[in-house]
Coordinates of C-alpha atoms and ligand atoms in Angstrom, one line a residue:
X1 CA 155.6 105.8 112.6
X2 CA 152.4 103.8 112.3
X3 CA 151.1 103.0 108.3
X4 CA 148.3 104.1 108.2
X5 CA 145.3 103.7 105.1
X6 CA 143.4 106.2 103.6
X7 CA 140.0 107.6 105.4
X8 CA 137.6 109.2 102.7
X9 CA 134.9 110.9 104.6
X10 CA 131.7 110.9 101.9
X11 CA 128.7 112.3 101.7
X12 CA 126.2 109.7 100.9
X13 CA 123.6 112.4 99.8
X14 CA 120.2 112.6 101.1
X15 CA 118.8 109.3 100.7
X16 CA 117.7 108.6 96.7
X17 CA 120.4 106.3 95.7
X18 CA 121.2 108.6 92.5
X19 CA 122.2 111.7 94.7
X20 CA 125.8 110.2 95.2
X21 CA 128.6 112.0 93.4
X22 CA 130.3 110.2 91.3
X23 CA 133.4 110.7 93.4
X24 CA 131.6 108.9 96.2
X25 CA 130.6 106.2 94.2
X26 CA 133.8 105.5 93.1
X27 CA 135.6 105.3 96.4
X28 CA 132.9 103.0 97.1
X29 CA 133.6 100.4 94.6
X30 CA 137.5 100.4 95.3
X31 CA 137.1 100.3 99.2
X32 CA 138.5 97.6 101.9
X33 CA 136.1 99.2 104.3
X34 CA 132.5 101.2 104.9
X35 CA 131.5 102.3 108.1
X36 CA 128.1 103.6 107.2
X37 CA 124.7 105.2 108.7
X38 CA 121.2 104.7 109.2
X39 CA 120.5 107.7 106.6
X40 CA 122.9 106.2 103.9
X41 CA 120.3 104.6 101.7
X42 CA 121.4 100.7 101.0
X43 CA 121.6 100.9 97.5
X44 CA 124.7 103.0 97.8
X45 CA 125.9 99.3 99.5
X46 CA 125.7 97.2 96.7
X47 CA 128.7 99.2 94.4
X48 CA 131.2 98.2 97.5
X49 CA 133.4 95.1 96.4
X50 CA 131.9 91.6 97.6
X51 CA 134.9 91.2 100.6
X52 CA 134.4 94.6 101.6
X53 CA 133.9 94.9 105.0
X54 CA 130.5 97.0 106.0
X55 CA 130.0 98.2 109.5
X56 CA 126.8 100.0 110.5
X57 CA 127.9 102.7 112.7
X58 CA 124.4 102.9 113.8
X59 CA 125.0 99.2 115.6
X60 CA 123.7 98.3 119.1
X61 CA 126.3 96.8 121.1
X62 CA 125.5 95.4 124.2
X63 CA 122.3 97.8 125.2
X64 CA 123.9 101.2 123.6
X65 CA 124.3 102.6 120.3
X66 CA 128.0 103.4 119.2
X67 CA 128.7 106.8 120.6
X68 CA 130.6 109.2 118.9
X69 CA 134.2 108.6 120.7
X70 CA 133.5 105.0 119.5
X71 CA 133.2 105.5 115.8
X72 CA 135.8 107.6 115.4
X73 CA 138.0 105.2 117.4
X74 CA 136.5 102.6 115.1
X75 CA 137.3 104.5 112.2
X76 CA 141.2 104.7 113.3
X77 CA 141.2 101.0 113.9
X78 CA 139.9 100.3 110.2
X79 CA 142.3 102.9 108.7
X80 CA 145.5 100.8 110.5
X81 CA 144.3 97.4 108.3
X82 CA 143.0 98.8 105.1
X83 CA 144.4 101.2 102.4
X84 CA 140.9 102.3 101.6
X85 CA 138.0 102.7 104.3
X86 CA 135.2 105.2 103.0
X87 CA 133.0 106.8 106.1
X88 CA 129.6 107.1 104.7
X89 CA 127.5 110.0 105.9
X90 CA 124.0 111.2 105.2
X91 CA 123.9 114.2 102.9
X92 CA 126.8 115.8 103.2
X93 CA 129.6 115.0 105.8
X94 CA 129.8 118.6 107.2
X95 CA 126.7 120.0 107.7
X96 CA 125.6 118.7 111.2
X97 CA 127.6 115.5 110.0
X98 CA 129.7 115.7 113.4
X99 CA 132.1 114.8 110.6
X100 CA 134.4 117.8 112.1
X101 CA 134.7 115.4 115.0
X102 CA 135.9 112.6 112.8
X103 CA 138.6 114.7 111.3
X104 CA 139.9 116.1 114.4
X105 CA 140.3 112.7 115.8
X106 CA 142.2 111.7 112.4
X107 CA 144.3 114.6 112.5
X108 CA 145.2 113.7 116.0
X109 CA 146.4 110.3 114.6
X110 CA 148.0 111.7 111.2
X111 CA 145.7 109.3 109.3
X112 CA 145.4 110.7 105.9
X113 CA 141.7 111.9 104.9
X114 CA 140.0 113.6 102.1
X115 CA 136.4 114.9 102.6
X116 CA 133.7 113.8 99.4
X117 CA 130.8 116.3 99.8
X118 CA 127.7 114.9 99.6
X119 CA 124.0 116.6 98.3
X120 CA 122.6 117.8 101.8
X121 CA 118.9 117.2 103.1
X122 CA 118.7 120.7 103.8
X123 CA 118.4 121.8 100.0
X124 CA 117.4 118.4 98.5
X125 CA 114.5 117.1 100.2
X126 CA 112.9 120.8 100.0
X127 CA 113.5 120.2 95.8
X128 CA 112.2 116.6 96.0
X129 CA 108.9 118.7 98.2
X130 CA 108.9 120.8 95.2
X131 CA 110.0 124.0 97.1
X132 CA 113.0 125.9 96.4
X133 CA 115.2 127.2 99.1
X134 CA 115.9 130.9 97.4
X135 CA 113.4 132.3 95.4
X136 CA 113.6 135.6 93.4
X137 CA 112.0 138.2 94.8
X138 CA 110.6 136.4 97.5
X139 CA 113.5 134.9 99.5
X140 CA 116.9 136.1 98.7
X141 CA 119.2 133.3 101.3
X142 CA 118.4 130.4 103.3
X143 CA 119.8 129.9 107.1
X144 CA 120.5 126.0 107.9
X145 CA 120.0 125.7 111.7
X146 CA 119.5 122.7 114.1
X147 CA 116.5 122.4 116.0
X148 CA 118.2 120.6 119.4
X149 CA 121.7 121.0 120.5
X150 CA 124.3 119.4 121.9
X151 CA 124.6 121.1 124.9
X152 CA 120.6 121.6 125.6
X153 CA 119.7 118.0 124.9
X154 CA 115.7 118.6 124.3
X155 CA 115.9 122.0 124.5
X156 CA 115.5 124.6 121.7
X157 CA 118.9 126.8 121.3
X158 CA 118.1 129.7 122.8
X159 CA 119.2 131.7 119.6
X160 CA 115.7 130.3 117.9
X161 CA 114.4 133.5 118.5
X162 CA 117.0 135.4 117.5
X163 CA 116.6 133.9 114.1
X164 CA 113.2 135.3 113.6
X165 CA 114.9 138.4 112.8
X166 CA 116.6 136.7 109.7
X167 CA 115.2 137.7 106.0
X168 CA 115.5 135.0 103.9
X169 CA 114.2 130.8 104.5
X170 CA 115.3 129.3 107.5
X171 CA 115.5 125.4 107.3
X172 CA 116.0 123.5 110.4
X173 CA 117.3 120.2 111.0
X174 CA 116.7 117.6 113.7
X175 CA 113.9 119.7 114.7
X176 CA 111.0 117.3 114.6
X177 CA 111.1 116.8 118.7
X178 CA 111.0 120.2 119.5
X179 CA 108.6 121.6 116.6
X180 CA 105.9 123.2 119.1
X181 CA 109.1 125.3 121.3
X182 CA 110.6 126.3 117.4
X183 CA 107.5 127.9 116.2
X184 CA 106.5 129.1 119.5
X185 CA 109.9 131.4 120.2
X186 CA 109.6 132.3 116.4
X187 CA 106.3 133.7 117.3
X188 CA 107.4 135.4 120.1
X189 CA 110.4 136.4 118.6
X190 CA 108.5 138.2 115.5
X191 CA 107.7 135.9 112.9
X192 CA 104.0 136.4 112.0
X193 CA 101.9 133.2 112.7
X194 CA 100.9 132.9 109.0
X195 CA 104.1 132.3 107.8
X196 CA 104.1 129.4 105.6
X197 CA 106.1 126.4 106.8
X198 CA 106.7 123.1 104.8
X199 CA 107.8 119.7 107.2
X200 CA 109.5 116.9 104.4
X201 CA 110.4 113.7 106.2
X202 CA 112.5 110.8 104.8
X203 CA 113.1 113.3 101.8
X204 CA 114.4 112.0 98.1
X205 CA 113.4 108.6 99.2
X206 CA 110.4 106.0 98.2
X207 CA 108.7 107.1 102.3
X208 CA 109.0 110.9 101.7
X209 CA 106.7 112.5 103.0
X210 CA 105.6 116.5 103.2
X211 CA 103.1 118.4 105.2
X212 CA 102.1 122.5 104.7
X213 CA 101.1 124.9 107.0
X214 CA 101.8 127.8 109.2
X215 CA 103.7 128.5 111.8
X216 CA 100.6 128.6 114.0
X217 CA 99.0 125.3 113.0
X218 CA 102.0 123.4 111.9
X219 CA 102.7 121.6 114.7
X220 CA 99.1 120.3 114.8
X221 CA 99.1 119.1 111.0
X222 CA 102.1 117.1 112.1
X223 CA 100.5 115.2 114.7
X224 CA 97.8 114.4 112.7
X225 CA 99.7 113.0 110.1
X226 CA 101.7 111.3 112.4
X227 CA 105.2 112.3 110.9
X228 CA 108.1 111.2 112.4
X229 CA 112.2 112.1 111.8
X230 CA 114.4 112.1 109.8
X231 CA 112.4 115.7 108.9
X232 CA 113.4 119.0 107.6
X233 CA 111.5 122.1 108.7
X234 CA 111.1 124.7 106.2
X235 CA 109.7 128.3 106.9
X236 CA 109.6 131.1 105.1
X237 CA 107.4 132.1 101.5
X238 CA 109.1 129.9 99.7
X239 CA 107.6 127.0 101.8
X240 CA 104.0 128.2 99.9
X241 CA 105.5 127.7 96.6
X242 CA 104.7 124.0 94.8
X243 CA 107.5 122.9 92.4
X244 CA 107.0 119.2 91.6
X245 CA 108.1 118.0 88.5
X246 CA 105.5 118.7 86.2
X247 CA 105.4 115.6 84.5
X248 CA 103.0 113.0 86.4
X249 CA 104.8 109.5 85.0
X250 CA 102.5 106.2 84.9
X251 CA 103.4 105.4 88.3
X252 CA 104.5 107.8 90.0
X253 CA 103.7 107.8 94.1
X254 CA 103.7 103.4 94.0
X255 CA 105.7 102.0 96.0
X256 CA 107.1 98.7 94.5
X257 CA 109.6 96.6 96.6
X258 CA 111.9 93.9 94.5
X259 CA 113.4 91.0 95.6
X260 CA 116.0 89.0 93.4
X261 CA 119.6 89.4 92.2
X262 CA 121.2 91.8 92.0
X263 CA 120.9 91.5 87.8
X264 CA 117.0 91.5 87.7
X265 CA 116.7 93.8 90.4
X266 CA 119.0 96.5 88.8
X267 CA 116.7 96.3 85.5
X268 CA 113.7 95.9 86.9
X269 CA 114.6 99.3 89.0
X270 CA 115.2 100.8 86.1
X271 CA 112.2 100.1 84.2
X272 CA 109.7 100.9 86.9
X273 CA 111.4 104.1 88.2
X274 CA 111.1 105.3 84.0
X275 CA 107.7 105.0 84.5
X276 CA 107.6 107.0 87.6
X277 CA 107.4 104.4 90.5
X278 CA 109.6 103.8 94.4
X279 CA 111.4 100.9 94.1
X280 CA 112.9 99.6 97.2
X281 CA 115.0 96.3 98.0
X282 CA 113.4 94.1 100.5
X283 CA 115.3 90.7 99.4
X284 CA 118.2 90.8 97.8
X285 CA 119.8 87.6 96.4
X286 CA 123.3 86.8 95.3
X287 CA 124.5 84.0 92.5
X288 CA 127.2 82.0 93.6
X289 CA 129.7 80.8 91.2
X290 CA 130.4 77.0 90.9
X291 CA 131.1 77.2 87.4
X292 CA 135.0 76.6 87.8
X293 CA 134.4 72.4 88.3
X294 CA 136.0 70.1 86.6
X295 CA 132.9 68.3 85.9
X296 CA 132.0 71.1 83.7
X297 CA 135.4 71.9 82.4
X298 CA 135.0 68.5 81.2
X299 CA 132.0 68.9 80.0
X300 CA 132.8 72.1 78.1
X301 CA 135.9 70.4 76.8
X302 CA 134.0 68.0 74.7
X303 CA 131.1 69.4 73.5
X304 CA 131.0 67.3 70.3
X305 CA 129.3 64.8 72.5
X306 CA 125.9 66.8 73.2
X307 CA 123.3 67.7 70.6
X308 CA 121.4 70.4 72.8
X309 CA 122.2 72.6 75.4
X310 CA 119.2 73.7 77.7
X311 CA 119.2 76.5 79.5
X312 CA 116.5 77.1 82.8
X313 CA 117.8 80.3 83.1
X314 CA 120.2 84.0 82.3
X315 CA 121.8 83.2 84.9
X316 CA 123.0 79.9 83.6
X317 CA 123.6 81.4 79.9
X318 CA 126.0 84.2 80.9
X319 CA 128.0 81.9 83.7
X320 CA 128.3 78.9 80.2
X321 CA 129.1 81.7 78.3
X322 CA 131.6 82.8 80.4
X323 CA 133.9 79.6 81.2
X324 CA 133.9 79.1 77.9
X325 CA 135.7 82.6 77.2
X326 CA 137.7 81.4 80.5
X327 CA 139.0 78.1 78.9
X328 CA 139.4 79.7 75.8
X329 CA 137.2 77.6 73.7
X330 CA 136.1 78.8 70.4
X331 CA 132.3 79.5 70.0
X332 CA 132.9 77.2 66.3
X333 CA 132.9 74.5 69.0
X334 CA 128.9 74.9 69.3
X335 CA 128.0 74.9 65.7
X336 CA 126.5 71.3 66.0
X337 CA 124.2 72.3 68.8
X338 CA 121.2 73.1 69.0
X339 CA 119.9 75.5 71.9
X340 CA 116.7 75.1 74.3
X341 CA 115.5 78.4 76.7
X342 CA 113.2 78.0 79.3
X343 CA 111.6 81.7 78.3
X344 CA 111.7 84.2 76.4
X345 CA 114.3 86.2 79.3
X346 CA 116.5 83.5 78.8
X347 CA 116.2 83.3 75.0
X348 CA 116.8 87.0 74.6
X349 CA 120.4 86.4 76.7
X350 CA 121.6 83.6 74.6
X351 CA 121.3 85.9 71.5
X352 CA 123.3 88.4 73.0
X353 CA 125.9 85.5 72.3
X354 CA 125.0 85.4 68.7
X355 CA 122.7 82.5 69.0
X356 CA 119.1 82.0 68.5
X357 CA 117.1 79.4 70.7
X358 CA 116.0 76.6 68.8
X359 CA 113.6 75.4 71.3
X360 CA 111.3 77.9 73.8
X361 CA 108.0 76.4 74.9
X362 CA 105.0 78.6 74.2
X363 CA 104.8 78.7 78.3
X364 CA 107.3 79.3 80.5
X365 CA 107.6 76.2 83.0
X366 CA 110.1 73.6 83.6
X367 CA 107.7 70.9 83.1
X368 CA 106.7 72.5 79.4
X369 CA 110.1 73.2 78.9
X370 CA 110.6 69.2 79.5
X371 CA 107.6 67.7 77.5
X372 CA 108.8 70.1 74.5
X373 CA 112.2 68.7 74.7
X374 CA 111.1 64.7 74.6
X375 CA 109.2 65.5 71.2
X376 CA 112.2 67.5 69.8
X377 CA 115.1 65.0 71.3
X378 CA 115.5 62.0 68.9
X379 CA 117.1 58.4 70.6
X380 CA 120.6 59.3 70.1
X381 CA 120.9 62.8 71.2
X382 CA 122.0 63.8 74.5
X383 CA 121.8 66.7 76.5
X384 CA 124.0 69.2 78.4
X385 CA 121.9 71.2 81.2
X386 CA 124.1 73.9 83.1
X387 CA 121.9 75.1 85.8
X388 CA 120.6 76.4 89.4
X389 CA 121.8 73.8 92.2
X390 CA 117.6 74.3 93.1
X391 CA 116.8 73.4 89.5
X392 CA 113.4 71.8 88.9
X393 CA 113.1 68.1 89.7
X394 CA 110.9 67.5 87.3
X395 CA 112.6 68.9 83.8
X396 CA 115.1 65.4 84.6
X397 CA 112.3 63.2 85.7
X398 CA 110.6 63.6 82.3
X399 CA 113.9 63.1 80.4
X400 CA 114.4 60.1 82.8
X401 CA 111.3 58.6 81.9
X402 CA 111.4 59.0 78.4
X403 CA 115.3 57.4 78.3
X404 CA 117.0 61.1 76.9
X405 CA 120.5 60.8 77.7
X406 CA 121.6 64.3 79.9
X407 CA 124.0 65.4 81.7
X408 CA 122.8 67.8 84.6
X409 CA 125.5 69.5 85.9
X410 CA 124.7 72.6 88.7
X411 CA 127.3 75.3 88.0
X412 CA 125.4 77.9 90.1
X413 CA 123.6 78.5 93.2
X414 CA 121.1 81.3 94.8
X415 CA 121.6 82.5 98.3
X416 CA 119.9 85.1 100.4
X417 CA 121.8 88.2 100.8
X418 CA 122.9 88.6 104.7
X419 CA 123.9 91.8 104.7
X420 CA 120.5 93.5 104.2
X421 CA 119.2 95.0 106.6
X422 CA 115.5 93.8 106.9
X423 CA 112.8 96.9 106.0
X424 CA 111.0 97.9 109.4
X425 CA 107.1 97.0 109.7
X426 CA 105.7 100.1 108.8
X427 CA 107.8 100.5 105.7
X428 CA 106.9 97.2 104.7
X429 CA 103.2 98.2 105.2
X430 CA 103.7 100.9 102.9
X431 CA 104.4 98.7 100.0
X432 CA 101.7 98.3 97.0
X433 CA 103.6 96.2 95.6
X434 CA 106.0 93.5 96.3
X435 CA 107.4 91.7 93.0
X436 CA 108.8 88.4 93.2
X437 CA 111.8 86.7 90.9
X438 CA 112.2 83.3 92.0
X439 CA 111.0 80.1 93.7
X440 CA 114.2 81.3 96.0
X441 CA 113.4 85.0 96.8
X442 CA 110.1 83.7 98.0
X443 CA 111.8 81.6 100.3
X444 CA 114.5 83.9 101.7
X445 CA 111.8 86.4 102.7
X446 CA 109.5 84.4 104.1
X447 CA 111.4 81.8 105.8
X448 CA 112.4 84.6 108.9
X449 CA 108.7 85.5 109.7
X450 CA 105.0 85.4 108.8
X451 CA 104.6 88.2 106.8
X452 CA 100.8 88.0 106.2
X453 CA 99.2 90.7 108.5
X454 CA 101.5 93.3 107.3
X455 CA 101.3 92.4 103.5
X456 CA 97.2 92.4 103.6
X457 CA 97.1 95.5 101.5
X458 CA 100.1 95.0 99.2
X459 CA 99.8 92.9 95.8
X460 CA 102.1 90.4 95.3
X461 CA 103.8 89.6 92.1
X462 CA 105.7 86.8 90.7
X463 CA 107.5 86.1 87.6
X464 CA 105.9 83.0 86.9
X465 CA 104.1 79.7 87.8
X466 CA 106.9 77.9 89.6
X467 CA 107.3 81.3 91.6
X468 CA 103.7 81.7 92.6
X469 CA 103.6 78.0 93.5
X470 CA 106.1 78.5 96.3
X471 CA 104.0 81.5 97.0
X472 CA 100.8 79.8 97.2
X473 CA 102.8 77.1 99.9
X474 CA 103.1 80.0 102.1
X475 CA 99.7 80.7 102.2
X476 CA 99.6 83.7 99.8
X477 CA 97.0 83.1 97.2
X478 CA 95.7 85.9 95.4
X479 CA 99.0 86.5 93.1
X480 CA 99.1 88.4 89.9
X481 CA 101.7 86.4 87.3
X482 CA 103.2 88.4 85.0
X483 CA 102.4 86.9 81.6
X484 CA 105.9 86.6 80.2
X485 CA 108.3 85.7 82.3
X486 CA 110.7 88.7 81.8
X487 CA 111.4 92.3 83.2
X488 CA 109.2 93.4 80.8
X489 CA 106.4 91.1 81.8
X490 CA 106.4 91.7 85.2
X491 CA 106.6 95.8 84.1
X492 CA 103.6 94.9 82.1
X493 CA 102.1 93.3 84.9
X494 CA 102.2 96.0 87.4
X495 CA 101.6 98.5 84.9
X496 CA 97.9 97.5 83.7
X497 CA 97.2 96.9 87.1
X498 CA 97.9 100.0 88.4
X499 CA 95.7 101.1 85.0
X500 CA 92.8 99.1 86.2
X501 CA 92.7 99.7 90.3
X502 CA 93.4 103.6 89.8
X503 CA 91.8 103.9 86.7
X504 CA 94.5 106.5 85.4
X505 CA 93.4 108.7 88.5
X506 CA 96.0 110.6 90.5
Ligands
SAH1 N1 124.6 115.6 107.1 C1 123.2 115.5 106.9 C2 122.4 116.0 108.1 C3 122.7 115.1 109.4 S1 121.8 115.6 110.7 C4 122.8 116.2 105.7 O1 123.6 117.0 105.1 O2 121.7 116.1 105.2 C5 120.3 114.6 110.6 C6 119.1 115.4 110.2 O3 119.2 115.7 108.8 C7 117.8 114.8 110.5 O4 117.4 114.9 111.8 C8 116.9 115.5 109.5 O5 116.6 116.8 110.0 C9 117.8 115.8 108.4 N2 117.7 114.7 107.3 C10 118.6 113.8 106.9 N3 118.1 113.1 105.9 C11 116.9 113.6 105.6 C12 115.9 113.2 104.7 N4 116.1 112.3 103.8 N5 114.7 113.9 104.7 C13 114.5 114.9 105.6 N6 115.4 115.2 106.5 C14 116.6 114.6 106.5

């Protein structure tokens, strides 16, 4: 008999990153394989290992989209060269999942499975809308239909009516293309026209969106508003009923999108969402790891020959700090040295080390960071830089000048992350604010296409000077630079902004 790996069919939940179980997110990070969805958010990407292999199931080959016979053939395939493949499906796998149909063909194979539930649209994007599906006294069960079937392509299922006669919420699914024929055989079937109904599209993520109304003008107020799938339809009292979270958070409805690695984007994400705000990826960048050289193995080695190490960046702190541990050298070794950080960010990482930055211009540039170094550097001393292959120039053409003794080795690089998938126009319209890292992040997003039509109503961010330099090269001009470089400066940043523009309206 064939060996077969293991299939683990998960539900992704409804689209906000943080609505994974912790069952799903754990089969993610130990997986060979992910075949995934559009409806998966991408976050739920970045636990998976960095050889895992990631197939959009959604994919286009030649002129069609992978039908369902395909995926579940693709599916078997995966499970015959990897232990572990995890099939990621939006909300949950088995409520109009077609993840019966992925079974089925398993079973027929005697591939091993396990189904993860996932947190279904159907319940959480009418929370997210503020409207609960049951309600004492008012709704006492909720009925999860589809609004198209199968079998009648664009037709409503002829049942519709039938479920007029049902007490209770009725919450319809891939409904949106048929939303005039639903209300009108609910009508006709009994449901009086004032019946509240509540449309939520792209629910539990940064583009939800939610419309109210009745059954008799519903379909109008979704015109207007120009809503579009993925949507949930809900009718019933409880649609009339406004939840929210009663807590109205600094930022709460901006949209913010991040580009950077994965480190700064993961705090930065957390910050802004404490304080209420979307956060979305639109560039994600990856470190790569040339600290294993022996130029600085050497280097690290003999360390009673430098008097200062400089750092440019975290990044170049935790990767010095973490050879060292590799080539077991004691941290008595550094005793002698004295310690320069390009920022305050930077500073703050070297004392999770145990060491306190000796140097730190009063601005945060390469070029301060040089002219700072040249008064504190006396003849003798010489310098160890660990840093970004895409380091400044002009930090060594300072030392140059001046005669410092240095040596610059590159133990890192930054490089644009392929594998995410770019944001579509609209969404990227929708941003109000796009927040950038790096010299680098500016580059990968740019580089692909002109951006400027569709950023004309978003504010753009940057760390720094050196980042809103690039910025300015690619014709964007009106920047706002946080005033530290840091997380918290950029958080700052967007924060008083927000204050200032809104004027604490919502
Ligand atoms: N298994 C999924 C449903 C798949 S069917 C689940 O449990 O949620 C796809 C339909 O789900 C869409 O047409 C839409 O009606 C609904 N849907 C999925 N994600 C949604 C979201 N974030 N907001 C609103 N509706 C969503």
């Amino acid at each position: 008999m064939e060996k077969y790996g293991r299939v683990y069919l998960v539900g992704a939940g409804p689209g906000d990153a943080e609505l994974l179980t912790l069952k799903g997110k754990r089969l993610l990070q130990s997986c060979d394989a992910v075949i995934y969805d559009r409806l998966a958010s991408e976050k739920l990407l970045e636990y998976v290992k960095a050889d895992c292999d990631r197939i959009y199931a959604g994919k286009v080959v030649g002129n069609h989209a992978l039908g369902q016979e395909e995926i579940n053939q693709l599916i078997i395939d995966k499970a015959r060269t990897c232990e572990v493949v995890v099939r990621l499906k939006g909300g949950d796998p088995f409520v109009f999942g077609r993840g019966g149909e992925e079974v089925l063909a398993l079973q027929e194979e005697g591939i091993p499975y396990e189904i993860v539930p996932g947190v279904t649209s159907a319940i959480a994007a009418a929370a997210y809308a503020g409207i609960p599906v049951t309600h004492r006294g008012s709704s006492q069960s909720f009925t999860v239909i589809t609004g198209h079937t199968a079998e009648e392509e664009e037709n409503v299922p002829d049942s519709m009516a039938d479920m007029a006669k049902i007490p209770g919420t009725l919450i319809i699914l891939m409904g949106m293309g048929n939303l005039e024929g639903i209300t009108e055989k609910l009508i006709k079937g009994g449901k009086h026209p004032d019946t509240p109904v509540a449309v939520v599209s792209n629910g539990t993520t940064p583009w939800q969106r939610e419309v109210r109304g009745s059954l008799a003008d519903i379909c109008n107020k979704v015109k207007e508003e120009g809503m579009k799938a993925p949507a949930i339809i809900i009718i019933g009292s409880v649609a009339g009923l406004n939840m929210k979270a009663s807590i109205c958070y600094p930022l709460s409805g901006v949209r913010i999108g991040i580009t950077g690695t994965k480190d700064l984007r993961e705090k930065l994400t957390k910050q802004l969402e404490e304080l209420g705000a979307e956060t979305i990826t639109v560039g994600a960048l990856e470190l790569a790891d040339y600290s294993e050289s022996s130029e600085f193995d050497q280097a690290l080695q003999s360390l009673e020959q430098y008097h200062w190490i400089v750092f440019t960046s975290s990044n170049a702190v935790r990767l010095f700090f973490q050879r060292l541990k590799e080539l077991t050298i004691d941290h008595r070794k550094l005793s002698h040295i004295r310690f320069a950080a390009v920022g305050s960010g930077t500073a703050k990482v070297l004392l999770e080390y145990g060491f306190y930055a000796d140097l730190v211009p009063g601005e945060y540039s390469a070029i301060k960071l040089a002219q700072e170094l040249v008064n504190a550097v006396t003849p003798m001393e010489k310098l160890l830089i660990p840093r970004a292959v895409q380091g400044s120039e002009e930090l060594i053409k300072t030392l140059q000048e001046k005669n410092i003794s240095y040596d610059d080795i590159k133990i890192y690089d930054v490089l644009n992350n392929p594998n995410l998938t770019e944001l579509s126009q609209s969404q990227v319209k929708q941003l109000d604010y796009l927040v950038f890292t790096s010299s680098s992040g500016v580059h990968g997003f740019f580089q692909s296409s002109d951006k400027r039509e569709l950023l004309k109503d978003t504010k753009i961010v940057s760390i720094g000077d050196a980042t809103k330099k690039t910025l300015n090269e690619y014709g964007y001009n009106i920047i706002l630079t946080a005033r530290e470089a840091s997380v918290n400066g950029i958080v700052e940043c967007i924060t008083e902004d927000d204050r200032n523009f809104r004027g604490g309206n919502r």
